[in-house]
Coordinates of C-alpha atoms in Angstrom, one line a residue:
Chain A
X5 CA 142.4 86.0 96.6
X6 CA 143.6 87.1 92.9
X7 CA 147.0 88.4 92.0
X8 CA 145.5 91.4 91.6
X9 CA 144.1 91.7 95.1
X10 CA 147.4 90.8 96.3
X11 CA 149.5 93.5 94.2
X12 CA 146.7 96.1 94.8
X13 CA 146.8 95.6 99.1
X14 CA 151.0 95.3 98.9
X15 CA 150.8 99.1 97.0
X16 CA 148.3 100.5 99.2
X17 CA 149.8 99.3 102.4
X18 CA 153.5 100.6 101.0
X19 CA 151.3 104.3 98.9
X20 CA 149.5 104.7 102.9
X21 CA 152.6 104.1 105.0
X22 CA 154.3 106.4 102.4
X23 CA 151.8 109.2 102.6
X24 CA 152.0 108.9 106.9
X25 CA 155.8 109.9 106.3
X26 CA 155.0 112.5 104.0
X27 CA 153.2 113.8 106.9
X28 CA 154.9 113.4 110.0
X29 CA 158.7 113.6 108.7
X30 CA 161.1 115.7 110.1
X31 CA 163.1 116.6 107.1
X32 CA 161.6 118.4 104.8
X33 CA 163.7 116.4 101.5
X34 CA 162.4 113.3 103.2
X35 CA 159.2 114.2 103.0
X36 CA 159.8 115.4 99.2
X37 CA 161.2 111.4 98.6
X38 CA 158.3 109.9 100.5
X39 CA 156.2 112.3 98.7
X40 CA 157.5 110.7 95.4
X41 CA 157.1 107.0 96.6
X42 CA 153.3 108.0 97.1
X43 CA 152.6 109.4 93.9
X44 CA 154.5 106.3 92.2
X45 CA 152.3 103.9 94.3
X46 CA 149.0 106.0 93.0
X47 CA 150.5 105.3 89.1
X48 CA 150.3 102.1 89.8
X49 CA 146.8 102.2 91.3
X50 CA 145.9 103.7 87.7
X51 CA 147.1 101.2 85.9
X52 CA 145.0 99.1 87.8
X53 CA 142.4 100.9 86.8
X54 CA 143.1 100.7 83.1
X55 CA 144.0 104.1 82.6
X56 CA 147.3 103.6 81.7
X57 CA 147.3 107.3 79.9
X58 CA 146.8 108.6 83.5
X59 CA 149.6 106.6 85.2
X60 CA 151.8 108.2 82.1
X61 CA 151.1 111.6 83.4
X62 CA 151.1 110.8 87.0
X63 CA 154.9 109.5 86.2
X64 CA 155.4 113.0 84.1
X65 CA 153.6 115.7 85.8
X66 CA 153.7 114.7 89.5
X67 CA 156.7 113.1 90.0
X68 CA 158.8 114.7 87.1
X69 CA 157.5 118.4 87.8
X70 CA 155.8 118.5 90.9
X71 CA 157.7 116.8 93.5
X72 CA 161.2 118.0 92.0
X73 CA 159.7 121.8 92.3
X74 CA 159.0 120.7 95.9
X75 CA 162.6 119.1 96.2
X76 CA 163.8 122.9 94.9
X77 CA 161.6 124.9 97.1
X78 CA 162.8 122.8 100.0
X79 CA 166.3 123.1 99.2
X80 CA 165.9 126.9 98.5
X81 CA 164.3 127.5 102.0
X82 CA 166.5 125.1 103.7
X83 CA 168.4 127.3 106.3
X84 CA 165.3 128.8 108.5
X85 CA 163.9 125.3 109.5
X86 CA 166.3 123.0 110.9
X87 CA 165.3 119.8 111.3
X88 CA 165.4 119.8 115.4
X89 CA 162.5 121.0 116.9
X90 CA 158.7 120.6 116.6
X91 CA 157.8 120.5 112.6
X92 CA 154.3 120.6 114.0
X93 CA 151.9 122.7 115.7
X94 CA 151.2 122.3 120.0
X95 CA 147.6 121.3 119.0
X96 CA 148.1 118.4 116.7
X97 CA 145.5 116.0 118.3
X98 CA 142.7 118.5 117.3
X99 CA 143.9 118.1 113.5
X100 CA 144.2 114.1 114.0
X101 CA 140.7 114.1 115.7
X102 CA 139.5 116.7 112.4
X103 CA 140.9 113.5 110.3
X104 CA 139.7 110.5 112.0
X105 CA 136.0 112.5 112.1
X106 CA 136.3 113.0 108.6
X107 CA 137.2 109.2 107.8
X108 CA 134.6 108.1 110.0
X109 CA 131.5 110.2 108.5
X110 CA 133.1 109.1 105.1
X111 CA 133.1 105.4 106.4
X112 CA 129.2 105.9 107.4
X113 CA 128.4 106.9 103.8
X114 CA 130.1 104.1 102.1
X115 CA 128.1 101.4 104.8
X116 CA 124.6 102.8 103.9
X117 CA 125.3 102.7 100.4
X118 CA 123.9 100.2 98.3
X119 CA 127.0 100.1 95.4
X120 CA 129.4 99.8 97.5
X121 CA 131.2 96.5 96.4
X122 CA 130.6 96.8 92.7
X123 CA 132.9 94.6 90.4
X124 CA 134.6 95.6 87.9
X125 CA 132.6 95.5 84.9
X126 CA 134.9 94.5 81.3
X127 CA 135.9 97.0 79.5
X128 CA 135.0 97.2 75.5
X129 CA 137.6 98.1 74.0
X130 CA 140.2 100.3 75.9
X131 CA 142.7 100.9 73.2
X132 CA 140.1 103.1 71.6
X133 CA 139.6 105.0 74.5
X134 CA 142.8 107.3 74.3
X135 CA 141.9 108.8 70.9
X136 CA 138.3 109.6 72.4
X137 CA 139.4 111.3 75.5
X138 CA 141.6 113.2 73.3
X139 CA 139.1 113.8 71.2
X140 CA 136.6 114.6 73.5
X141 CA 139.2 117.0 75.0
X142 CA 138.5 119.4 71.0
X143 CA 135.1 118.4 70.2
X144 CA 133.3 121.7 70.1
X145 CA 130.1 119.9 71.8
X146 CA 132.1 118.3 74.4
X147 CA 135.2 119.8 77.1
X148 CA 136.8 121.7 74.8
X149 CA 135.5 124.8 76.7
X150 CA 137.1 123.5 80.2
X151 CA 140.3 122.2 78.4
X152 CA 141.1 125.8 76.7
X153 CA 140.2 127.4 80.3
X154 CA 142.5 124.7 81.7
X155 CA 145.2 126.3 79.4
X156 CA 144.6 129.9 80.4
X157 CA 144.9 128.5 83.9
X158 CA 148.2 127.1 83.5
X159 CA 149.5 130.2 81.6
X160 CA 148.3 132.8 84.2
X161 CA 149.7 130.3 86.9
X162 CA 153.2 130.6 85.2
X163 CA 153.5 134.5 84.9
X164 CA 152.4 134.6 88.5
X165 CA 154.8 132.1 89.3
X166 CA 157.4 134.1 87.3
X167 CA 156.2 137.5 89.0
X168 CA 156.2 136.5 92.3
X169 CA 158.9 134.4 92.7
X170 CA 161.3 136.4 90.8
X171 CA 164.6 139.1 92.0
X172 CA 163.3 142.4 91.5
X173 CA 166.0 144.7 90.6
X174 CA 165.7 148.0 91.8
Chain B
X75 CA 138.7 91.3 91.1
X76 CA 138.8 94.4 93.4
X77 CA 135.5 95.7 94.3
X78 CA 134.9 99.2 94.1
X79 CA 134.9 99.9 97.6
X80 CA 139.0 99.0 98.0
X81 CA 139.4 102.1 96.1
X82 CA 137.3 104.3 97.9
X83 CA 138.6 103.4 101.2
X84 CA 142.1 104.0 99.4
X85 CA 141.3 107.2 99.1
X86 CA 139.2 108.2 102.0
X87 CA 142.4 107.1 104.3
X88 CA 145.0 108.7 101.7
X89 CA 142.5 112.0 101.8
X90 CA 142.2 111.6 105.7
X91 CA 146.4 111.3 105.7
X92 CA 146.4 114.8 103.6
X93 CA 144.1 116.7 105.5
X94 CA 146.1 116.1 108.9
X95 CA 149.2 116.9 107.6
X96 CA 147.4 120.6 106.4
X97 CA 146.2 120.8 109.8
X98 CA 149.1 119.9 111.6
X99 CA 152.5 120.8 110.0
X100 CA 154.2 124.2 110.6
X101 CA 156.5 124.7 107.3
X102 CA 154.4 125.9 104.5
X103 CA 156.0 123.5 102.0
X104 CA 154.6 120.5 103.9
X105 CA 151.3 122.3 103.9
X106 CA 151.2 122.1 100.3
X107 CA 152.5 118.6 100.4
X108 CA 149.3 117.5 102.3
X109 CA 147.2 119.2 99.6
X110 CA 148.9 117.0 96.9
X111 CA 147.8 114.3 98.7
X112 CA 144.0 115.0 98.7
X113 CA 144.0 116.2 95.4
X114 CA 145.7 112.9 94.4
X115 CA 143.1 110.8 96.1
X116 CA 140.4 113.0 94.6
X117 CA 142.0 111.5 91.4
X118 CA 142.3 108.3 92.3
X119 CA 138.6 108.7 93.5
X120 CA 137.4 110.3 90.0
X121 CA 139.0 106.9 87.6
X122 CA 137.6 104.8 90.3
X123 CA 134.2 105.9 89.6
X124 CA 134.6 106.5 85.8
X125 CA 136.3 102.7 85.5
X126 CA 133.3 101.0 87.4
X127 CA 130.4 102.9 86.9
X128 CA 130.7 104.5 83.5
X129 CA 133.5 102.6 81.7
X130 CA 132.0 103.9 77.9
X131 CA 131.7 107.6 78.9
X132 CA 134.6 110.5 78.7
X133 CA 133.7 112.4 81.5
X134 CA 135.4 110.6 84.2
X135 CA 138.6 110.9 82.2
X136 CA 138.5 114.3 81.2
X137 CA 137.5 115.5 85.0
X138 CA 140.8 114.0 85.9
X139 CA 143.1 115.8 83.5
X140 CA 141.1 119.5 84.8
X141 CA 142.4 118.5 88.3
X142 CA 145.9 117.8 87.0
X143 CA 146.0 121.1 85.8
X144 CA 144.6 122.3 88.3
X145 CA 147.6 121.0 90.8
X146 CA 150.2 121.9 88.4
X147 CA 149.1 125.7 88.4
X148 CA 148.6 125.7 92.5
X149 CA 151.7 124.4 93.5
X150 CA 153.4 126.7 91.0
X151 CA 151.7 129.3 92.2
X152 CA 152.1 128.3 96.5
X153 CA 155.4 127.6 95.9
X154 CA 156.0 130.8 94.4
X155 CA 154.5 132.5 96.7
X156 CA 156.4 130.9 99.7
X157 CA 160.0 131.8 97.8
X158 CA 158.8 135.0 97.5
X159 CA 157.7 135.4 101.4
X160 CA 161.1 133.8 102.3
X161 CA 163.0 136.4 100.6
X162 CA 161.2 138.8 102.2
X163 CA 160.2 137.7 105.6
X164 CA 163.1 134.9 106.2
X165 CA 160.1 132.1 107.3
X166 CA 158.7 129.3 106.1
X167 CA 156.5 128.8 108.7
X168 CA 153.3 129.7 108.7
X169 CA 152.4 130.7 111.9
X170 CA 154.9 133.4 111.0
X171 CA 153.6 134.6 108.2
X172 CA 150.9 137.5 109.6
X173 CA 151.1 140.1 107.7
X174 CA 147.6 140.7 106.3
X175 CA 146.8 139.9 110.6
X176 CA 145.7 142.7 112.6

């Protein structure tokens, strides 16, 4: 086994057991903290996969804007949901069962699929890549179309945000 | 080296781990929790596949940044929405949260 087998099974073991707290948490901050100790682990998976760039963002936009809006939307809606009591439904087993079935058709996929183990092939180059994706991103004959859409996206997403969520004086 | 498939079972149990906690928690917030988690395995699926089977192409790349906009804009949006149902209706949970229910 290769150091990189090794460091790649210690984060998925810690990313996995992180996400199952997420999940089945009581408090609601708790889950926000686990939450973050999942994303971090998936950075990490992305640096394993040579996309450092991605792990930047991961580290920016997940954990710096993502979980801390769900830290502040917990906090803000603290009061109604104590942590005693059930935090989930009477009928969880049928949701575990919905999981399991779902893990297990995806397992029968990967096992009559011939690619399965493919190694990583080397990489040419992979300093270069940044400046294509980013170029890529503006070429005209590439994703400029689904990167400006992207844009309008996140602009309509923040005056809704900014509608809905906010006091309305009357 | 890790072979492709380490990834992809990754995933499928970090997708698997998602998807129960959108079936199974009451509070709204967690809901949308859950969905971080299977869009961030749906990431993690997209580089996988770039990185081993099309390491000179763009495409896996650029899918991935579409679904981080993507998330940004839905749990802006969800947890707008769920402030803006609190004020309203005093609930988080949604089992609570009927209105449009008749």
């Amino acid at each position: 086994m290769s150091a990189e087998q090794i460091i790649f099974l210690i984060i998925a073991a810690i990313t996995l057991i992180a996400a199952l707290s997420v999940v089945i948490s009581r408090n609601l901050i708790h889950s926000a903290l686990w939450l973050i100790l999942t994303l971090s682990g998936i950075a990490v998976f992305y640096v394993l996969l040579d996309a450092g760039y991605f792990a930047v963002i991961q580290v920016v936009v997940y954990i710096g804007a993502i979980a801390i809006l769900f830290i502040f939307a917990a906090m803000l809606t603290r009061r109604v949901m104590q942590d005693s009591g059930p935090q989930s439904n009477s009928n969880w087993w049928l949701g575990a069962l919905i999981a399991l079935l779902l893990f297990a058709g995806i397992a029968l996929i990967f096992i009559n699929w011939q690619d399965f183990a493919t190694l990583q092939p080397e990489l040419t180059d992979s300093s270069g890549k940044l400046s294509e994706l980013g170029l890529a991103l503006v070429s005209p004959d590439q994703y400029v179309l689904p990167f400006e859409l992207a844009s309008v996206l996140l602009v309509a997403a923040m005056i809704g945000a900014i509608f809905v969520a906010g006091e309305k004086k009357q | 080296m890790i072979p492709l498939s380490w990834y992809l079972i990754f995933a499928a149990l970090l997708f698997c781990i998602g998807l129960f906690g959108v079936l199974v928690r009451k509070n709204a917030i967690a809901i949308l929790m859950g969905i971080e988690l299977m869009l961030n395995s749906v990431n993690i699926n997209l580089i996988a596949f770039w990185r081993y089977r099309d390491p000179d192409g763009i495409a896996g790349q650029a899918f991935a940044i579409i679904v981080f906009a993507v998330a940004a804009a839905e749990v802006a949006v969800g947890l707008a929405l769920i402030i803006s149902i609190y004020r309203r209706r005093n609930t988080v949970v949604a089992d609570d949260i009927n209105m449009l229910k008749w």
